[in-house]
Each structure stands twice: as C-alpha cells, then as structure tokens.
C-alpha cells in the first residue's frame, strides 16, 4: 500500500508575505493521517498564519499544500476539507446550541431526523448532552468551546484545525478540556492541528510538536524528543526551564566553564570552539559541600523558591558561572538543609549536558 | 526587495475564486459604481459648470472673479459665517448645560427633558422659522418683546437655526458626557479638588472631542441650511439662499455652481476637522472606564431644573405655536379653530398629493436605502481580500457627509439634466428624489451599519466557509438578525430625514413629484403661511407616529432577542 506511506498533509516551501513583512518563510512540513500535531511558538511567530494558509482563509504567497494526495494550494476554503475552531469560539449568538451544530449539516441537505441524531451524538461526544436549546451566551466558556468543537466535527471533516482553542479559558477548565480533546482525538482518529503558545498544552496533547520561531520551523519531534533533545538553544529555552552557560571545548569529551572543567559528550562540536552548554534544573544533582565529585562544582544557595511539589534553588557558583537553577524534592531540601547562603556541591551529569555552537 | 529570497521558480499562489467571492466582488464593484454615478460624477459636473460661461465655453476662473467682484454676493459669505458661528456658540452652550444636567446629575424628570429635546428632529427646519413669524413677526404675539427690532434677518435665522439643530448637538454631547470614568472623579475627590476645578480639569477635557465634534456638525448644518433663512431671512442674504436665487430665481446655473462651491468649502473644512477629532476620540474611549454615578445636589439640581425647563418650554413653544397657528382660521383676525388650512387641495403648492409623495419617498428611502447601505457596509467590513476595493467603497461612502444637500441637489441638476447623459430619464422622477436623499444621508447610515457589523465575530465568515455554507445563508441566518436593531435605526433615520429634508430635493422635484417639505416652502413663498404651517405639522405628526412605531418595534424585537443577547 503506497497510499499509507503518503503523508496526509504536505506543505512544501510555503512562504507568506504581509506586504514587506515575511510571516512564514519557506516552510516545509509533513503530517500523517490521524496524527495530532501542535504548532508551538511564541506569539507572533506565524502559527496562525500557517494554519489559515492550510485552511485557505489567508492563502500563502508561494508554496504548495497537498492534502490527501490532492494539491489544494489554489482551492478556495469552501472547497477544502477541514473543520476549524477559533479562540473566540465564533458561535452564532442568535442560534441555539442545536442550530449551531446543525449549521453545516443543514446546508448538505441531510434529512432532519438524521441531523437530530447526529447533533445528539456530537453533544454526547463533547460531553454536553441536554443543552440543545440554550443560546451560546447562556453557556460557560468551556461549554461554548465544546459546542464550537462539535460544530466543527459535525460535517466529519478530514482535518481539524484548532487555533488556540483553550487560551480564553481559566486554568482548571483548560486542563480538563485538554484531556477531553486528546481523548476525542483518540476516539475519532481525525488528523488534528492545534496551534498554541502554551508549551504545557503542546507537551501534554501532541503526538508531534512543530516548534516555530520567526516564521520558520525550529524543530519537529515528539514531546519527549523536543524536551530532552532540543535541536537549538531557542527550543531548549522555550520548552521547559533551562540553564545556559558559556563554555569552551578544550578537548574531546571535555569543556571548560570559567575555571572548571566538565566532562560531557562533544560529538557535535569541535575542539577550541566556544559553545553554549545547557542543562535542565531537574537534572542537576545537589550534594553537601564536603562531597568531592568529578563533574561537581562548589556553589552556595542564593534563594529558594517553594513551588508545591518541589523547590527551585538559585545557586551562585564561582566566577564565570551564571546563576544556576536546580529543582530539588522537598525531602532533598531537608536532607541538605538547603537555605540561603548554605554551601553545596552541584553535580552536572555528563548525559544531561547538551552543547550548542555559540552563534553570537 | 524582500521577495528576492524566494526561489525564482516559485510562482505566487492564486486562489481560485469561489462563487461567493465572485458575487461579493461583483457587488462591491456595483456599489462603488453606483456611488460614483450618484456622488462623484455629479460633483464633477458641478465643478466643470463653475468653469463655464452661459454658452458652455470654458472660461477658467472668470465666474469666480465675477463672484468676488460683486459685493452683494460676496457679502453673503460674511453673513453666512457670522450667523453660523453665532448659532453654533449659542447651541453649544445651551446644549452642553442641558446634556450635563441629563447625564451627570440626579435632577428630576431627566427622561422627560431628553424626550422633549428630540422633538425638533421630527420637523423640517422651515417649521422653526414659520413658528418664529407667528411669535415675533409683523403680526406676532410677542412682537413687542423685540423693542423696535425685526425678527426678519440674522436674529430670526439664528434663533430658528438654534431650534432645529439643538437635538443634533445634544445627541453628540450626551454621548460624550455619558462615558465618564468614575475613577478620575474619585481620584479628584481624594485630592480634595474643588468642584469647579474638577469641572475644568476632568469633565471638560473628557468631553472636549464631543464638544468639538458637536460644534463642527452644528456649524455645517446651519451654514448649509436653506429652509430657515429662506423663510425668515428677509433681505439678509446668506450663501444657501444665494444658491437658490441664482439657480431657481435667475436661472444663472454657472453662478449657482460657483456659490455652491463656495458653500462646499466651509462644509468640507468642518468635515475634515471632525474626522480628525473623531479619530482622537477613539483612543480616548478605548480605555476601560468605571461608570460614573452622580450624587444628588438639591440646590444645583434645582437651578439645572429651572434651566432645562426654560429650554424645554421654548422648544415646545415653537412646535405648539406652529400647531396652533395651523388650526387658526384667519390669523390674527379670526382665531376660531378650524381645519381650513389643511385643505391643501384648494391651495397652490401641490396639495395632499405632495404629502403622500413624501411618504412614498420616505418609505422607498427607508427600504432601498437601508438595503443598499447595509450591503455596502457588509462588503466593507466582511468581504475577503480585495482590500483596496473595500477601502475605495468606504471612502465613497464617507464623501456624502462633506457635501451639503443644496450642493448635491445642484450637482444633480447639472449631471442628470445634461442632454448627453443616458440617465437623463431619471430627471424629474421619484427615482432621482429617492437616490438623492439616500446619498445625502448615506454616511451616517453607513457608519451605523459598520458599528453593528464590527460587533460580530470576525471569524463567522471563516466558520461558514469551513462548513461549506454559502455566504448569503450566513448573512440571512446570523448577520442580518443580529444587526436588525441597527437596521431599524438606519431605516428610521432615512425615513425621518426624507420626510423633513428640503435642501437637495428643492432643485429636483417636478409637478408630479412635489413633496410636503417643498410644499411648505412654496406655500410660505406664496404668502400662504398658515397652510405652510399646517403642512409642516403634517410632517411632524407623521414623523412622530413613525417614531412611536419604531420604538414599539424595537421594544418587541429586544424582548424577542433578549434571550440570546443576555450575558
Ligand atoms: N493581516 C496581517 N497583516 C499584516 N501582518 C500580519 C497580519 N496577520 C498577521 N500578521 C503578522 O504576522 C506575524 C505572525 O502572525 P500570527 O500568525 O498571527 O502569529 P501567531 O504565531 O501568534 O499566531 C505577526 O508578526 C503579525 O503581526
Ligand atoms: Mg495566533
């Protein structure tokens, strides 16, 4: 079956100009059928622009989009196959929940009883049975977003586009809707693209994340890949919390940070090169001051921030080190008697250190 | 060029137009063409007419030279300016205090005063002048109040103008003053600022743009109005009456064109200044404000009450006198009441047919005007792509506000009456009256539609596209129902203005399409002042009934839609 190997959606060399401004630059991407993909990036990086180009709402300046084997680049949105949900929900205010969801079906001349059946089915799917005759203004934000989702799914599109669907909701509703959208996707298997600037959202929902910055793709990968092996300092910084240090490669397998030598994997950089070393706060290990370790560094605690299930310590090292952040469990904090000005030794596990060529 | 970075082989993507896109674009082009024919071309005709002599030869600025060399004509400029400026200052002062009392105090009977103040909108501007004649004219009840002075002249024009423009100024000032931010007042109070200083440092600056805007609107209305000076101006010439005299009296079209261009100038300046002010105001209002809750101040509220009562009584006296005089059998000798003056069919001036023509025209304007203007507004606000065409349509829709009715009317004569114009068949028909009136009041209606459309989620169209629903279905099921209150407002605005307008249509009616407002003018001209008052009152009655119907309809609509409007 060669069909199965073809990606469902293929974007080739897509560029979008707004006058002189380039919002998306020569972007290429493949999305497989049934995949849940998140476009993740800071606000203004071109995620919405890319999504709207896929929908045909704001066509790209150049480039090609192929959906299900068909070149859709020049098709108007009404001839493309997608459902879309916006941050603002865009529910029709003067139509009931039922009428909103049935809106697309009525136009397809679906018989009345079938429409009714389908709407009820969809409402159950999004967890809102028995709300059929209410108007959008009478629903909470989360409920409205569910209706918008049901409306987008009603015509059984091949591609579901979600533009920051959860950003207008409060934290609790957002968390539960995340799980529900994810579960919905598992059940329906519909190819889904979700745009978000919230890394947690992307990490918890996506099969694959497309990290974008300044209109280009920085990295594509599973949430784990993106988190544990960021392809660039931008991704490393944008996803999760990261410590950055200026360093220099002194020999194969050894770098120097300030006056301290550390061993780590140097395969992707060459000797004598200036690099940026990164390490996640949760990968740093803290010990009492007396311990002497190969990849250790004497530091003292600057501040201590309580974050619920763990503590984030700010550590001051010797000259040449910027302030380090390290995450410790509460138990460890007690064991080490960590408090401001307490001296500690921090260990850099060689596997957790990643080096990036220093471009600046 | 930034596009140099794109590989040369990549051809720009062109989306195939869907049927909806084509329909929308065609509609855009059609409406732009309509506005070009109905506004731009006539104005061009006017301009070229002013540069011709009687035989149609191009003479450059010769007509303008003659105009400025004729002291009788030239004097009208200063007359017009002084009358307009005086009326503007007086109305602004009175309307500001009145609006302040209505919005920022707990004075009793505020709803009543608000209602009374809007009454002049129901009447043509002529009515104010007619009423003044009954109060202060040669046989006026209160003639002695003037001491030996005469109401015929600048005094009459100023008082009459103040009456009919009062509601226009008041509405703008009410809006400006009702958007007070309580936090500023609380801060001022916390700093123990005296009341008069709060007024000068918080209230006035906050309403500054509203006051300026009201000033420009009133100035333009007065300087371009023709009804009041025609009836009560006596031998005091102003630009508006000069235009009429040149064109209708002396058939000197070239000079008429020159005078109307001179009249266009101050209107244009006021228009541009007002646009500039409005732009400033947007920034001011966008801040999140806490509504201001006025406190009761017995003494001051009492003084305000007296002031508002005097204003309201004056306004009512104007209407009441016209109403009374219209029923008086033979002023001032036989004061028994009768319907003699309403027997229009036995008088010159068009008879009852003029009245029914007016109603017909007002209904056509309300229906076709609202439809056209809404579609235009929809295209400007919601059509996809072709942003330059949408901008063009918007500009064309804004233009009529800068063109006084008289100027528009004359421009229509020159354009539609031109022997080579294939649209010449419209001349003298009901059609041209309707077109001219819709165009005359296009801009305000257009802005009302835009405001309503802007409140709809901009993604409705995108959602419909994704659901493969044609655009007309979404317009019919969502856009129109949601915008219905605004559409009613626009229809009512067009109806009322069509009933009362004189300035543009006075050049365009024919014996078959005589209108009530023009009949008022003609009867007054012929000395039949009582029947003129009666016809003017017919307009008032009709407008009042229409207003009440509109209010009822709006109420019903609101009740029916409040389920989904409620937040
Ligand atoms: N219609 C437009 N005209 C001009 N610039 C635009 C337009 N839409 C978006 N942009 C610009 O393109 C960039 C990307 O926008 P967008 O795709 O909306 O970002 P986001 O990643 O936050 O969704 C932004 O810098 C934005 O200012
Ligand atoms: Mg966005």
mmCIF file with all atom_site columns, N, CA, C and O in Angstrom, chain B residues 80-109:
data_model
loop_
_atom_site.group_PDB
_atom_site.id
_atom_site.type_symbol
_atom_site.label_atom_id
_atom_site.label_alt_id
_atom_site.label_comp_id
_atom_site.label_asym_id
_atom_site.label_entity_id
_atom_site.label_seq_id
_atom_site.pdbx_PDB_ins_code
_atom_site.Cartn_x
_atom_site.Cartn_y
_atom_site.Cartn_z
_atom_site.occupancy
_atom_site.B_iso_or_equiv
_atom_site.pdbx_formal_charge
_atom_site.auth_seq_id
_atom_site.auth_comp_id
_atom_site.auth_asym_id
_atom_site.auth_atom_id
_atom_site.pdbx_PDB_model_num
ATOM 1   N N  . UNK B 1 80  ? -23.172 84.522 6.179  1.00 0.00 ? 80  UNK B N  1
ATOM 2   C CA . UNK B 1 80  ? -23.302 83.102 6.482  1.00 0.00 ? 80  UNK B CA 1
ATOM 3   C C  . UNK B 1 80  ? -22.418 82.715 7.661  1.00 0.00 ? 80  UNK B C  1
ATOM 4   O O  . UNK B 1 80  ? -22.852 82.039 8.591  1.00 0.00 ? 80  UNK B O  1
ATOM 5   N N  . UNK B 1 81  ? -21.168 83.178 7.596  1.00 0.00 ? 81  UNK B N  1
ATOM 6   C CA . UNK B 1 81  ? -20.235 82.810 8.655  1.00 0.00 ? 81  UNK B CA 1
ATOM 7   C C  . UNK B 1 81  ? -20.689 83.363 9.996  1.00 0.00 ? 81  UNK B C  1
ATOM 8   O O  . UNK B 1 81  ? -20.675 82.650 11.009 1.00 0.00 ? 81  UNK B O  1
ATOM 9   N N  . UNK B 1 82  ? -21.131 84.619 10.016 1.00 0.00 ? 82  UNK B N  1
ATOM 10  C CA . UNK B 1 82  ? -21.457 85.189 11.329 1.00 0.00 ? 82  UNK B CA 1
ATOM 11  C C  . UNK B 1 82  ? -22.712 84.526 11.891 1.00 0.00 ? 82  UNK B C  1
ATOM 12  O O  . UNK B 1 82  ? -22.782 84.228 13.087 1.00 0.00 ? 82  UNK B O  1
ATOM 13  N N  . UNK B 1 83  ? -23.685 84.252 11.024 1.00 0.00 ? 83  UNK B N  1
ATOM 14  C CA . UNK B 1 83  ? -24.882 83.563 11.512 1.00 0.00 ? 83  UNK B CA 1
ATOM 15  C C  . UNK B 1 83  ? -24.532 82.172 12.026 1.00 0.00 ? 83  UNK B C  1
ATOM 16  O O  . UNK B 1 83  ? -24.937 81.762 13.114 1.00 0.00 ? 83  UNK B O  1
ATOM 17  N N  . UNK B 1 84  ? -23.732 81.439 11.231 1.00 0.00 ? 84  UNK B N  1
ATOM 18  C CA . UNK B 1 84  ? -23.417 80.060 11.602 1.00 0.00 ? 84  UNK B CA 1
ATOM 19  C C  . UNK B 1 84  ? -22.598 80.008 12.883 1.00 0.00 ? 84  UNK B C  1
ATOM 20  O O  . UNK B 1 84  ? -22.852 79.189 13.769 1.00 0.00 ? 84  UNK B O  1
ATOM 21  N N  . UNK B 1 85  ? -21.631 80.921 13.004 1.00 0.00 ? 85  UNK B N  1
ATOM 22  C CA . UNK B 1 85  ? -20.788 80.899 14.196 1.00 0.00 ? 85  UNK B CA 1
ATOM 23  C C  . UNK B 1 85  ? -21.612 81.279 15.431 1.00 0.00 ? 85  UNK B C  1
ATOM 24  O O  . UNK B 1 85  ? -21.520 80.627 16.478 1.00 0.00 ? 85  UNK B O  1
ATOM 25  N N  . UNK B 1 86  ? -22.451 82.319 15.308 1.00 0.00 ? 86  UNK B N  1
ATOM 26  C CA . UNK B 1 86  ? -23.283 82.704 16.461 1.00 0.00 ? 86  UNK B CA 1
ATOM 27  C C  . UNK B 1 86  ? -24.166 81.539 16.889 1.00 0.00 ? 86  UNK B C  1
ATOM 28  O O  . UNK B 1 86  ? -24.225 81.182 18.080 1.00 0.00 ? 86  UNK B O  1
ATOM 29  N N  . UNK B 1 87  ? -24.871 80.947 15.923 1.00 0.00 ? 87  UNK B N  1
ATOM 30  C CA . UNK B 1 87  ? -25.783 79.856 16.274 1.00 0.00 ? 87  UNK B CA 1
ATOM 31  C C  . UNK B 1 87  ? -25.017 78.698 16.904 1.00 0.00 ? 87  UNK B C  1
ATOM 32  O O  . UNK B 1 87  ? -25.472 78.093 17.880 1.00 0.00 ? 87  UNK B O  1
ATOM 33  N N  . UNK B 1 88  ? -23.835 78.414 16.372 1.00 0.00 ? 88  UNK B N  1
ATOM 34  C CA . UNK B 1 88  ? -23.044 77.305 16.911 1.00 0.00 ? 88  UNK B CA 1
ATOM 35  C C  . UNK B 1 88  ? -22.690 77.555 18.373 1.00 0.00 ? 88  UNK B C  1
ATOM 36  O O  . UNK B 1 88  ? -22.857 76.674 19.221 1.00 0.00 ? 88  UNK B O  1
ATOM 37  N N  . UNK B 1 89  ? -22.212 78.769 18.647 1.00 0.00 ? 89  UNK B N  1
ATOM 38  C CA . UNK B 1 89  ? -21.797 79.062 20.022 1.00 0.00 ? 89  UNK B CA 1
ATOM 39  C C  . UNK B 1 89  ? -22.995 78.991 20.978 1.00 0.00 ? 89  UNK B C  1
ATOM 40  O O  . UNK B 1 89  ? -22.907 78.414 22.061 1.00 0.00 ? 89  UNK B O  1
ATOM 41  N N  . UNK B 1 90  ? -24.119 79.573 20.552 1.00 0.00 ? 90  UNK B N  1
ATOM 42  C CA . UNK B 1 90  ? -25.295 79.564 21.423 1.00 0.00 ? 90  UNK B CA 1
ATOM 43  C C  . UNK B 1 90  ? -25.767 78.139 21.683 1.00 0.00 ? 90  UNK B C  1
ATOM 44  O O  . UNK B 1 90  ? -25.969 77.723 22.828 1.00 0.00 ? 90  UNK B O  1
ATOM 45  N N  . UNK B 1 91  ? -25.918 77.370 20.598 1.00 0.00 ? 91  UNK B N  1
ATOM 46  C CA . UNK B 1 91  ? -26.408 75.998 20.757 1.00 0.00 ? 91  UNK B CA 1
ATOM 47  C C  . UNK B 1 91  ? -25.451 75.163 21.600 1.00 0.00 ? 91  UNK B C  1
ATOM 48  O O  . UNK B 1 91  ? -25.871 74.418 22.478 1.00 0.00 ? 91  UNK B O  1
ATOM 49  N N  . UNK B 1 92  ? -24.165 75.305 21.350 1.00 0.00 ? 92  UNK B N  1
ATOM 50  C CA . UNK B 1 92  ? -23.203 74.528 22.122 1.00 0.00 ? 92  UNK B CA 1
ATOM 51  C C  . UNK B 1 92  ? -23.348 74.823 23.607 1.00 0.00 ? 92  UNK B C  1
ATOM 52  O O  . UNK B 1 92  ? -23.360 73.919 24.438 1.00 0.00 ? 92  UNK B O  1
ATOM 53  N N  . UNK B 1 93  ? -23.433 76.104 23.936 1.00 0.00 ? 93  UNK B N  1
ATOM 54  C CA . UNK B 1 93  ? -23.553 76.490 25.344 1.00 0.00 ? 93  UNK B CA 1
ATOM 55  C C  . UNK B 1 93  ? -24.787 75.878 25.980 1.00 0.00 ? 93  UNK B C  1
ATOM 56  O O  . UNK B 1 93  ? -24.703 75.200 27.013 1.00 0.00 ? 93  UNK B O  1
ATOM 57  N N  . UNK B 1 94  ? -25.940 76.094 25.343 1.00 0.00 ? 94  UNK B N  1
ATOM 58  C CA . UNK B 1 94  ? -27.187 75.596 25.923 1.00 0.00 ? 94  UNK B CA 1
ATOM 59  C C  . UNK B 1 94  ? -27.197 74.068 25.960 1.00 0.00 ? 94  UNK B C  1
ATOM 60  O O  . UNK B 1 94  ? -27.517 73.459 26.978 1.00 0.00 ? 94  UNK B O  1
ATOM 61  N N  . UNK B 1 95  ? -26.802 73.456 24.843 1.00 0.00 ? 95  UNK B N  1
ATOM 62  C CA . UNK B 1 95  ? -26.864 72.000 24.764 1.00 0.00 ? 95  UNK B CA 1
ATOM 63  C C  . UNK B 1 95  ? -25.902 71.352 25.747 1.00 0.00 ? 95  UNK B C  1
ATOM 64  O O  . UNK B 1 95  ? -26.183 70.288 26.303 1.00 0.00 ? 95  UNK B O  1
ATOM 65  N N  . UNK B 1 96  ? -24.762 72.007 25.993 1.00 0.00 ? 96  UNK B N  1
ATOM 66  C CA . UNK B 1 96  ? -23.816 71.403 26.929 1.00 0.00 ? 96  UNK B CA 1
ATOM 67  C C  . UNK B 1 96  ? -24.401 71.367 28.338 1.00 0.00 ? 96  UNK B C  1
ATOM 68  O O  . UNK B 1 96  ? -24.362 70.339 29.013 1.00 0.00 ? 96  UNK B O  1
ATOM 69  N N  . UNK B 1 97  ? -24.944 72.486 28.778 1.00 0.00 ? 97  UNK B N  1
ATOM 70  C CA . UNK B 1 97  ? -25.525 72.520 30.127 1.00 0.00 ? 97  UNK B CA 1
ATOM 71  C C  . UNK B 1 97  ? -26.671 71.504 30.219 1.00 0.00 ? 97  UNK B C  1
ATOM 72  O O  . UNK B 1 97  ? -26.797 70.757 31.195 1.00 0.00 ? 97  UNK B O  1
ATOM 73  N N  . UNK B 1 98  ? -27.490 71.484 29.179 1.00 0.00 ? 98  UNK B N  1
ATOM 74  C CA . UNK B 1 98  ? -28.633 70.573 29.137 1.00 0.00 ? 98  UNK B CA 1
ATOM 75  C C  . UNK B 1 98  ? -28.170 69.116 29.203 1.00 0.00 ? 98  UNK B C  1
ATOM 76  O O  . UNK B 1 98  ? -28.654 68.318 30.003 1.00 0.00 ? 98  UNK B O  1
ATOM 77  N N  . UNK B 1 99  ? -27.159 68.795 28.378 1.00 0.00 ? 99  UNK B N  1
ATOM 78  C CA . UNK B 1 99  ? -26.646 67.426 28.346 1.00 0.00 ? 99  UNK B CA 1
ATOM 79  C C  . UNK B 1 99  ? -25.998 67.074 29.679 1.00 0.00 ? 99  UNK B C  1
ATOM 80  O O  . UNK B 1 99  ? -26.145 65.956 30.183 1.00 0.00 ? 99  UNK B O  1
ATOM 81  N N  . UNK B 1 100 ? -25.313 68.033 30.254 1.00 0.00 ? 100 UNK B N  1
ATOM 82  C CA . UNK B 1 100 ? -24.669 67.800 31.549 1.00 0.00 ? 100 UNK B CA 1
ATOM 83  C C  . UNK B 1 100 ? -25.721 67.461 32.595 1.00 0.00 ? 100 UNK B C  1
ATOM 84  O O  . UNK B 1 100 ? -25.587 66.517 33.359 1.00 0.00 ? 100 UNK B O  1
ATOM 85  N N  . UNK B 1 101 ? -26.786 68.255 32.600 1.00 0.00 ? 101 UNK B N  1
ATOM 86  C CA . UNK B 1 101 ? -27.853 68.014 33.573 1.00 0.00 ? 101 UNK B CA 1
ATOM 87  C C  . UNK B 1 101 ? -28.476 66.635 33.366 1.00 0.00 ? 101 UNK B C  1
ATOM 88  O O  . UNK B 1 101 ? -28.863 65.965 34.324 1.00 0.00 ? 101 UNK B O  1
ATOM 89  N N  . UNK B 1 102 ? -28.572 66.207 32.117 1.00 0.00 ? 102 UNK B N  1
ATOM 90  C CA . UNK B 1 102 ? -29.198 64.912 31.847 1.00 0.00 ? 102 UNK B CA 1
ATOM 91  C C  . UNK B 1 102 ? -28.303 63.731 32.205 1.00 0.00 ? 102 UNK B C  1
ATOM 92  O O  . UNK B 1 102 ? -28.786 62.666 32.566 1.00 0.00 ? 102 UNK B O  1
ATOM 93  N N  . UNK B 1 103 ? -26.988 63.917 32.088 1.00 0.00 ? 103 UNK B N  1
ATOM 94  C CA . UNK B 1 103 ? -26.099 62.764 32.264 1.00 0.00 ? 103 UNK B CA 1
ATOM 95  C C  . UNK B 1 103 ? -25.353 62.754 33.586 1.00 0.00 ? 103 UNK B C  1
ATOM 96  O O  . UNK B 1 103 ? -25.037 61.699 34.099 1.00 0.00 ? 103 UNK B O  1
ATOM 97  N N  . UNK B 1 104 ? -25.049 63.921 34.132 1.00 0.00 ? 104 UNK B N  1
ATOM 98  C CA . UNK B 1 104 ? -24.136 63.953 35.274 1.00 0.00 ? 104 UNK B CA 1
ATOM 99  C C  . UNK B 1 104 ? -24.800 64.385 36.573 1.00 0.00 ? 104 UNK B C  1
ATOM 100 O O  . UNK B 1 104 ? -24.100 64.716 37.523 1.00 0.00 ? 104 UNK B O  1
ATOM 101 N N  . UNK B 1 105 ? -26.117 64.461 36.583 1.00 0.00 ? 105 UNK B N  1
ATOM 102 C CA . UNK B 1 105 ? -26.765 64.900 37.811 1.00 0.00 ? 105 UNK B CA 1
ATOM 103 C C  . UNK B 1 105 ? -27.960 64.006 38.106 1.00 0.00 ? 105 UNK B C  1
ATOM 104 O O  . UNK B 1 105 ? -28.317 63.149 37.301 1.00 0.00 ? 105 UNK B O  1
ATOM 105 N N  . UNK B 1 106 ? -28.557 64.222 39.260 1.00 0.00 ? 106 UNK B N  1
ATOM 106 C CA . UNK B 1 106 ? -29.745 63.472 39.619 1.00 0.00 ? 106 UNK B CA 1
ATOM 107 C C  . UNK B 1 106 ? -30.973 64.381 39.582 1.00 0.00 ? 106 UNK B C  1
ATOM 108 O O  . UNK B 1 106 ? -31.937 64.192 40.305 1.00 0.00 ? 106 UNK B O  1
ATOM 109 N N  . UNK B 1 107 ? -30.931 65.371 38.699 1.00 0.00 ? 107 UNK B N  1
ATOM 110 C CA . UNK B 1 107 ? -32.064 66.262 38.504 1.00 0.00 ? 107 UNK B CA 1
ATOM 111 C C  . UNK B 1 107 ? -33.315 65.441 38.158 1.00 0.00 ? 107 UNK B C  1
ATOM 112 O O  . UNK B 1 107 ? -33.223 64.485 37.397 1.00 0.00 ? 107 UNK B O  1
ATOM 113 N N  . UNK B 1 108 ? -34.472 65.817 38.721 1.00 0.00 ? 108 UNK B N  1
ATOM 114 C CA . UNK B 1 108 ? -35.679 65.028 38.419 1.00 0.00 ? 108 UNK B CA 1
ATOM 115 C C  . UNK B 1 108 ? -36.151 65.215 36.974 1.00 0.00 ? 108 UNK B C  1
ATOM 116 O O  . UNK B 1 108 ? -35.781 66.182 36.312 1.00 0.00 ? 108 UNK B O  1
ATOM 117 N N  . UNK B 1 109 ? -36.967 64.295 36.505 1.00 0.00 ? 109 UNK B N  1
ATOM 118 C CA . UNK B 1 109 ? -37.608 64.362 35.184 1.00 0.00 ? 109 UNK B CA 1
ATOM 119 C C  . UNK B 1 109 ? -36.622 64.372 34.019 1.00 0.00 ? 109 UNK B C  1
ATOM 120 O O  . UNK B 1 109 ? -36.906 64.917 32.966 1.00 0.00 ? 109 UNK B O  1
#
